[in-house]
Amino acid sequence: MSRPEPEKSIPELTSVFTALGDATRLELVARLGSGQPRSIVQLAEGLEITHQGVTKHLRVLEKAGLVMSERSGREKHYRCVPEPINDARTYLDTVAEQWDAALLRLKKFVER
Amino acid sequence: MSRPEPEKSIPELTSVFTALGDATRLELVARLGSGQPRSIVQLAEGLEITHQGVTKHLRVLEKAGLVMSERSGREKHYRCVPEPINDARTYLDTVAEQWDAALLRLKKFVER
DNA sequence: GACAAATACAACCATTTAGTTGGATATAAA
DNA sequence: TTTATATCCAACTAAATGGTTGTATTTGTC
């Protein structure tokens, strides 16, 4: 009945969703989930945009808190940070629950 | 171990995430979850943007498949459509699982 | 030391986005 | 029938976004 009370602030949530709202970044997210931390060139492998383009996408992910980076020699290694994804998941859970309930109420209402 | 194989296409997913990546639209999503279908003016109530602005946001939500609209007299009523939210949820579930596993592997690796 | 590789910084461009305003159209209410 | 309400369309603006290029800096390799 009550609206979703997010644990994280709305701005934090929107920045996570915005970060996920791009095909290239979803690809990076997928790549970072399949193993060790990876450098920018590694992550850019096979993508048809420049390294700079990838760097920008990684910065978006980093600002949203989805990844962390660490310098190692001349390379910069990015790794995934699961917490924000889980926050977003939790939020979507409550929204989905709310919407399902709303639809149930509506159905009953239509049946008089 | 394998990357998330989305049920829905990547473009569909990104448009859902993009639609959720805005505070006003998250607010609309919350409002639509708490009851009957609502008109544009009803949805715009209390928001400090114009009706046209709200209309635009609703169109983004509709293109992403998150809401449906139906004319009723001079009003247009919007209601929630849960499926895309659930698709997004499912996707985040697999990503989170993948990331947790990646972090576990990394931890074990660091411990030699 | 010279050269190659990985990243960083800055400027630039085209497109999209969030928002506005103004005027038109359709419907409901007086 | 006049008037008010709800939406729609189109044009416009400012800012953000996704991408590029060029140059510089650091670091590893020969």
Short mmCIF file of C-alpha atoms (C1' of nucleotides) in Angstrom, two decimals:
data_model
loop_
_atom_site.label_atom_id
_atom_site.label_comp_id
_atom_site.label_asym_id
_atom_site.label_seq_id
_atom_site.Cartn_x
_atom_site.Cartn_y
_atom_site.Cartn_z
CA MET A 1 0.00 0.00 0.00
CA SER A 2 2.81 2.42 0.87
CA ARG A 3 5.19 3.66 -1.74
CA PRO A 4 8.68 2.21 -1.94
CA GLU A 5 10.87 3.73 0.75
CA PRO A 6 14.31 3.41 -0.79
CA GLU A 7 17.22 2.62 1.48
CA LYS A 8 19.47 4.60 -0.78
CA SER A 9 18.58 8.13 -1.79
CA ILE A 10 16.70 8.78 -5.00
CA PRO A 11 19.68 10.54 -6.62
CA GLU A 12 21.87 7.53 -5.91
CA LEU A 13 19.28 5.20 -7.38
CA THR A 14 18.72 7.28 -10.50
CA SER A 15 22.45 7.47 -11.16
CA VAL A 16 22.68 3.69 -10.95
CA PHE A 17 19.75 3.23 -13.32
CA THR A 18 21.14 5.84 -15.68
CA ALA A 19 24.50 4.06 -15.63
CA LEU A 20 22.76 0.83 -16.62
CA GLY A 21 20.77 2.55 -19.36
CA ASP A 22 23.38 2.17 -22.07
CA ALA A 23 24.31 -0.90 -24.12
CA THR A 24 28.06 -0.30 -23.94
CA ARG A 25 27.98 0.08 -20.18
CA LEU A 26 25.84 -3.04 -19.80
CA GLU A 27 28.51 -4.83 -21.78
CA LEU A 28 31.23 -3.52 -19.47
CA VAL A 29 29.18 -4.59 -16.49
CA ALA A 30 28.91 -8.07 -17.96
CA ARG A 31 32.65 -8.24 -18.64
CA LEU A 32 33.56 -7.13 -15.15
CA GLY A 33 31.40 -9.87 -13.73
CA SER A 34 33.27 -12.67 -15.40
CA GLY A 35 36.58 -12.54 -13.62
CA GLN A 36 39.55 -10.56 -12.42
CA PRO A 37 39.84 -6.81 -12.49
CA ARG A 38 40.54 -5.61 -16.00
CA SER A 39 42.37 -2.72 -17.53
CA ILE A 40 40.79 -0.18 -19.85
CA VAL A 41 42.32 -1.74 -22.97
CA GLN A 42 41.14 -5.14 -21.90
CA LEU A 43 37.67 -3.84 -21.34
CA ALA A 44 37.69 -1.97 -24.64
CA GLU A 45 38.67 -5.12 -26.55
CA GLY A 46 36.19 -5.82 -29.33
CA LEU A 47 34.13 -2.71 -28.66
CA GLU A 48 33.96 -0.47 -31.66
CA ILE A 49 34.59 2.75 -29.82
CA THR A 50 37.86 4.38 -28.83
CA HIS A 51 39.65 3.85 -25.54
CA GLN A 52 38.65 7.34 -24.53
CA GLY A 53 35.03 6.44 -25.13
CA VAL A 54 35.37 3.43 -22.90
CA THR A 55 37.13 5.53 -20.28
CA LYS A 56 34.17 7.89 -20.20
CA HIS A 57 31.73 5.03 -19.75
CA LEU A 58 33.85 3.64 -16.94
CA ARG A 59 33.76 7.00 -15.24
CA VAL A 60 29.97 6.99 -15.39
CA LEU A 61 29.94 3.54 -13.80
CA GLU A 62 32.43 4.67 -11.19
CA LYS A 63 30.46 7.80 -10.25
CA ALA A 64 27.40 5.61 -9.83
CA GLY A 65 29.46 3.46 -7.47
CA LEU A 66 29.16 0.37 -9.63
CA VAL A 67 32.91 -0.06 -10.13
CA MET A 68 36.17 0.84 -8.45
CA SER A 69 39.51 1.45 -10.05
CA GLU A 70 43.05 0.94 -8.92
CA ARG A 71 46.30 1.93 -10.54
CA SER A 72 48.83 -0.82 -11.20
CA GLY A 73 51.87 0.36 -13.06
CA ARG A 74 50.78 2.02 -16.23
CA GLU A 75 47.45 0.22 -16.18
CA LYS A 76 44.28 1.05 -14.33
CA HIS A 77 42.28 -1.91 -13.19
CA TYR A 78 38.55 -1.79 -12.75
CA ARG A 79 36.56 -4.18 -10.64
CA CYS A 80 32.90 -4.51 -9.81
CA VAL A 81 31.25 -3.26 -6.62
CA PRO A 82 28.04 -5.22 -6.03
CA GLU A 83 26.32 -3.03 -3.41
CA PRO A 84 24.66 -0.47 -5.70
CA ILE A 85 23.34 -3.23 -7.94
CA ASN A 86 21.80 -4.85 -4.91
CA ASP A 87 20.27 -1.57 -3.81
CA ALA A 88 18.71 -1.15 -7.24
CA ARG A 89 17.50 -4.72 -7.11
CA THR A 90 15.89 -4.16 -3.74
CA TYR A 91 14.17 -1.07 -5.02
CA LEU A 92 12.83 -2.84 -8.09
CA ASP A 93 11.60 -5.62 -5.83
CA THR A 94 9.44 -3.24 -3.85
CA VAL A 95 8.20 -1.49 -6.98
CA ALA A 96 7.29 -4.78 -8.62
CA GLU A 97 5.50 -5.92 -5.50
CA GLN A 98 3.60 -2.64 -5.36
CA TRP A 99 2.64 -2.83 -9.02
CA ASP A 100 1.48 -6.40 -8.78
CA ALA A 101 -0.69 -5.44 -5.82
CA ALA A 102 -2.06 -2.44 -7.68
CA LEU A 103 -2.99 -4.63 -10.61
CA LEU A 104 -4.70 -7.11 -8.33
CA ARG A 105 -6.76 -4.35 -6.72
CA LEU A 106 -7.65 -3.03 -10.14
CA LYS A 107 -8.74 -6.44 -11.32
CA LYS A 108 -10.99 -6.93 -8.32
CA PHE A 109 -12.37 -3.45 -8.80
CA VAL A 110 -13.21 -4.10 -12.44
CA GLU A 111 -15.05 -7.26 -11.42
CA ARG A 112 -17.19 -5.01 -9.17
CA MET B 1 30.50 -18.18 -14.85
CA SER B 2 28.61 -17.26 -18.00
CA ARG B 3 27.50 -13.75 -18.65
CA PRO B 4 23.87 -12.78 -18.12
CA GLU B 5 21.79 -13.96 -21.04
CA PRO B 6 18.90 -11.51 -20.95
CA GLU B 7 15.45 -12.77 -21.82
CA LYS B 8 14.63 -9.39 -23.24
CA SER B 9 16.90 -7.74 -25.76
CA ILE B 10 19.58 -5.36 -24.63
CA PRO B 11 17.87 -2.34 -26.23
CA GLU B 12 14.68 -3.13 -24.37
CA LEU B 13 16.58 -3.43 -21.12
CA THR B 14 18.51 -0.23 -21.59
CA SER B 15 15.35 1.71 -22.37
CA VAL B 16 13.79 0.44 -19.15
CA PHE B 17 16.87 1.41 -17.12
CA THR B 18 17.04 4.78 -18.83
CA ALA B 19 13.37 5.34 -18.06
CA LEU B 20 14.08 4.63 -14.40
CA GLY B 21 17.11 6.91 -14.37
CA ASP B 22 15.24 10.10 -13.58
CA ALA B 23 13.83 11.29 -10.26
CA THR B 24 10.58 12.61 -11.74
CA ARG B 25 9.89 9.36 -13.54
CA LEU B 26 10.68 7.34 -10.42
CA GLU B 27 8.11 9.49 -8.66
CA LEU B 28 5.54 8.76 -11.38
CA VAL B 29 6.34 5.08 -11.13
CA ALA B 30 5.72 5.24 -7.40
CA ARG B 31 2.44 7.09 -7.85
CA LEU B 32 1.17 4.64 -10.42
CA GLY B 33 1.82 1.80 -8.03
CA SER B 34 -0.43 3.11 -5.33
CA GLY B 35 -3.83 2.68 -6.92
CA GLN B 36 -6.12 3.24 -9.85
CA PRO B 37 -5.08 4.53 -13.24
CA ARG B 38 -4.45 8.25 -13.09
CA SER B 39 -4.78 11.13 -15.48
CA ILE B 40 -1.91 13.41 -16.44
CA VAL B 41 -3.11 16.24 -14.20
CA GLN B 42 -3.47 13.84 -11.31
CA LEU B 43 0.03 12.53 -11.89
CA ALA B 44 1.41 16.04 -12.23
CA GLU B 45 -0.10 17.11 -8.91
CA GLY B 46 2.57 18.52 -6.61
CA LEU B 47 5.35 18.16 -9.14
CA GLU B 48 6.98 21.45 -9.93
CA ILE B 49 7.08 21.00 -13.66
CA THR B 50 4.44 21.76 -16.26
CA HIS B 51 1.85 19.27 -17.51
CA GLN B 52 3.72 19.09 -20.78
CA GLY B 53 6.84 18.12 -18.94
CA VAL B 54 4.97 15.33 -17.18
CA THR B 55 3.48 14.24 -20.50
CA LYS B 56 6.95 13.89 -21.93
CA HIS B 57 8.09 11.79 -19.00
CA LEU B 58 5.03 9.59 -19.37
CA ARG B 59 5.86 9.07 -23.00
CA VAL B 60 9.34 7.89 -22.05
CA LEU B 61 7.81 5.43 -19.61
CA GLU B 62 5.33 4.28 -22.22
CA LYS B 63 7.96 3.73 -24.91
CA ALA B 64 9.90 1.65 -22.41
CA GLY B 65 6.74 -0.40 -21.92
CA LEU B 66 6.44 0.49 -18.25
CA VAL B 67 3.01 2.09 -18.53
CA MET B 68 -0.04 1.98 -20.77
CA SER B 69 -2.49 4.75 -21.47
CA GLU B 70 -6.17 4.79 -22.29
CA ARG B 71 -8.40 7.67 -23.30
CA SER B 72 -11.46 8.27 -21.19
CA GLY B 73 -13.38 11.33 -22.24
CA ARG B 74 -11.08 14.27 -22.22
CA GLU B 75 -8.69 12.55 -19.83
CA LYS B 76 -5.94 10.07 -20.54
CA HIS B 77 -5.42 7.47 -17.89
CA TYR B 78 -2.10 5.85 -17.28
CA ARG B 79 -1.61 2.56 -15.54
CA CYS B 80 1.40 0.45 -14.70
CA VAL B 81 2.58 -2.56 -16.68
CA PRO B 82 4.70 -4.78 -14.43
CA GLU B 83 6.39 -7.03 -16.99
CA PRO B 84 9.32 -4.80 -17.98
CA ILE B 85 10.10 -4.10 -14.34
CA ASN B 86 10.24 -7.81 -13.73
CA ASP B 87 12.49 -8.31 -16.73
CA ALA B 88 14.85 -5.67 -15.37
CA ARG B 89 14.71 -7.30 -11.97
CA THR B 90 15.57 -10.68 -13.43
CA TYR B 91 18.50 -9.19 -15.27
CA LEU B 92 19.82 -7.46 -12.15
CA ASP B 93 19.46 -10.74 -10.29
CA THR B 94 21.79 -12.52 -12.68
CA VAL B 95 24.24 -9.62 -12.71
CA ALA B 96 24.32 -9.48 -8.93
CA GLU B 97 24.83 -13.22 -8.72
CA GLN B 98 27.64 -13.00 -11.24
CA TRP B 99 29.31 -10.15 -9.40
CA ASP B 100 29.09 -11.83 -6.05
CA ALA B 101 30.68 -14.92 -7.56
CA ALA B 102 33.40 -12.82 -9.19
CA LEU B 103 34.18 -11.20 -5.87
CA LEU B 104 34.36 -14.56 -4.15
CA ARG B 105 36.80 -15.87 -6.74
CA LEU B 106 38.86 -12.73 -6.38
CA LYS B 107 38.96 -13.08 -2.62
CA LYS B 108 40.13 -16.68 -2.84
CA PHE B 109 42.70 -15.66 -5.40
CA VAL B 110 44.10 -12.91 -3.20
CA GLU B 111 44.43 -15.43 -0.36
CA ARG B 112 46.62 -17.49 -2.73
"C1'" DG C 1 68.34 5.90 -23.80
"C1'" DA C 2 64.82 5.15 -27.32
"C1'" DC C 3 60.52 3.45 -28.31
"C1'" DA C 4 56.04 1.52 -27.48
"C1'" DA C 5 51.93 1.07 -24.54
"C1'" DA C 6 48.33 2.73 -21.23
"C1'" DT C 7 46.17 6.24 -19.56
"C1'" DA C 8 44.87 11.37 -18.83
"C1'" DC C 9 43.38 15.93 -20.20
"C1'" DA C 10 41.10 19.13 -23.03
"C1'" DA C 11 38.61 20.70 -26.76
"C1'" DC C 12 35.31 19.88 -29.92
"C1'" DC C 13 30.91 18.06 -32.36
"C1'" DA C 14 26.26 16.12 -33.02
"C1'" DT C 15 22.41 14.37 -30.82
"C1'" DT C 16 19.38 13.75 -27.10
"C1'" DT C 17 17.16 15.32 -23.08
"C1'" DA C 18 14.43 18.01 -19.77
"C1'" DG C 19 12.11 21.61 -19.71
"C1'" DT C 20 9.50 25.64 -21.37
"C1'" DT C 21 5.82 28.41 -24.05
"C1'" DG C 22 1.96 29.23 -27.22
"C1'" DG C 23 -1.76 27.83 -29.75
"C1'" DA C 24 -5.07 24.17 -31.30
"C1'" DT C 25 -8.60 20.64 -30.35
"C1'" DA C 26 -11.83 18.01 -27.91
"C1'" DT C 27 -14.81 17.24 -24.06
"C1'" DA C 28 -17.39 18.44 -19.94
"C1'" DA C 29 -20.00 21.74 -17.16
"C1'" DA C 30 -22.66 26.16 -16.45
"C1'" DT D 1 -23.97 28.18 -26.00
"C1'" DT D 2 -20.44 29.89 -23.67
"C1'" DT D 3 -16.76 28.71 -20.69
"C1'" DA D 4 -13.49 25.96 -18.43
"C1'" DT D 5 -10.67 21.64 -18.37
"C1'" DA D 6 -7.52 18.13 -20.29
"C1'" DT D 7 -4.73 16.91 -23.60
"C1'" DC D 8 -1.86 17.50 -27.96
"C1'" DC D 9 1.32 19.53 -31.25
"C1'" DA D 10 5.14 22.24 -32.54
"C1'" DA D 11 8.87 25.12 -31.77
"C1'" DC D 12 12.35 26.62 -28.97
"C1'" DT D 13 16.29 26.66 -25.30
"C1'" DA D 14 19.91 25.07 -22.22
"C1'" DA D 15 22.36 21.48 -20.67
"C1'" DA D 16 23.91 16.74 -20.74
"C1'" DT D 17 25.52 12.77 -23.40
"C1'" DG D 18 28.24 9.77 -26.42
"C1'" DG D 19 31.56 10.09 -29.18
"C1'" DT D 20 35.79 11.83 -31.51
"C1'" DT D 21 40.69 13.79 -32.05
"C1'" DG D 22 45.17 15.59 -30.58
"C1'" DT D 23 48.59 16.09 -27.25
"C1'" DA D 24 50.91 15.10 -22.91
"C1'" DT D 25 52.56 12.04 -19.12
"C1'" DT D 26 53.84 7.95 -17.10
"C1'" DT D 27 55.58 3.34 -17.26
"C1'" DG D 28 57.43 -0.80 -19.18
"C1'" DT D 29 60.50 -3.04 -22.73
"C1'" DC D 30 64.35 -3.47 -26.12
#
